[in-house]
Amino acid sequence: MPDLDMDAELAIAARLADAARPIALKHFRTRLSVDAKPASEFDPVTEADRAIEAQMRALLAQWRPEDGVLGEEQAETPSRSGHTWVLDPIDGTRAFIAGLPTWCVLIALYGPDGPLLSIIDQPFTGERFSGVSGRGAWLDHASGREPLKTRDSVLRVEDAIVSTTDPGLFTGAEADAFAQIAQSAKVRRFGLDAYGYAALALGGVDLVIESGLKPWDVGALIPVVSGAGGVITNWRGGPAHEGGQLIAAANPGLHAQALERLAGAAL
């Protein structure tokens, strides 16, 4: 497999995000028709989700026809190059339909061992969080570009700002493990979806803990969080790019402490 030009691939990711922005903004804070996917929990999907993924797939078919595509709304396109684009057209559809600006467009490029680069894009605020594995992470916004750096001064759960999208999604041992951490923490903030990981990369949130995630939920988070100096793994401390249980921490010390408290519920 030939080496990739990471700058060229990141430029493709940015063009995909550029294409997604006007579609998302056209539908945001409008009276959307919302469908529910078959699931035990309400799992909404809208015209915006479908249109964004369709547009990104059409562009990839032109620009990277040998690459695979794994997205939330359509069947997987197998890779012939060894590389796969992993897309979540709107992460946080519940926030999107509620008119809350915490949803994001997630784009990642995977190699055989996981994500190589990614973008977390928030069209409404104009913030674009980018990361390249082994290189770093940065934020582009109206005022320019700034490097991302997680907070390395918080080493105890008791001093941390902890987030999850919805604590009600945990059940059984997972719920008990998360509750123990949340009750110990200095601050708890919920409902942020992928934006919580962007906030961690910015140096605000210290710890994000979630479960039941799919690859398209997590792929774009990993290069941004790790590129900013954070640690992101599953609850066993292993690679997180296949989804499932996820923990992101601002620094290795905090990650180790939280991981120990989650160990009894790790799958």
Coordinates of N, CA and C in Angstrom, one line a residue, residues 30-31 46 48 57 64 71 73 75 84 114 152 157 168 196 219 222 230 250 254 263:
T30 N -35.2 24.5 11.2 CA -36.4 24.5 10.4 C -37.3 23.4 10.9
R31 N -38.5 23.4 10.3 CA -39.5 22.4 10.8 C -39.2 21.1 9.9
T46 N -32.9 12.5 9.7 CA -33.6 13.6 8.9 C -33.1 13.6 7.5
A48 N -31.6 16.0 6.3 CA -30.3 16.6 6.3 C -29.2 15.5 6.4
R57 N -20.6 11.1 -0.3 CA -20.3 9.9 -1.1 C -20.1 10.1 -2.6
R64 N -11.9 9.9 -5.0 CA -11.2 8.7 -4.4 C -12.0 7.4 -4.7
G71 N -20.5 4.8 6.3 CA -21.3 5.9 6.8 C -22.5 5.4 7.5
E73 N -25.7 6.3 7.2 CA -27.0 6.2 6.5 C -27.1 5.3 5.3
A75 N -25.3 1.8 2.9 CA -24.5 0.6 3.0 C -23.0 0.9 2.8
T84 N -10.4 3.8 3.9 CA -11.8 3.9 4.0 C -12.2 5.2 4.7
G114 N -6.7 1.9 11.7 CA -7.6 2.9 12.3 C -7.4 4.2 11.7
D152 N -3.5 19.7 30.9 CA -2.7 18.6 31.5 C -2.6 18.8 33.0
V157 N -10.1 12.7 39.1 CA -11.5 12.8 38.7 C -12.2 13.8 39.6
G168 N -28.5 8.7 30.8 CA -29.6 7.7 30.8 C -29.4 6.6 29.8
G196 N -18.5 17.5 22.7 CA -17.8 17.3 23.9 C -16.3 17.0 23.8
G219 N -14.7 7.6 14.9 CA -13.5 7.7 14.0 C -12.9 9.1 14.0
I222 N -10.8 10.6 17.2 CA -9.5 10.1 17.7 C -8.3 10.9 17.3
G230 N -4.5 14.5 24.2 CA -5.4 13.7 25.0 C -5.2 12.2 24.8
A250 N -8.1 14.2 29.1 CA -7.2 15.3 28.8 C -5.7 14.9 28.9
L254 N -5.0 11.3 34.2 CA -6.5 11.3 34.4 C -7.1 10.1 33.7
A263 N -13.1 -0.2 35.1 CA -12.7 -1.6 34.7 C -13.7 -2.7 35.0

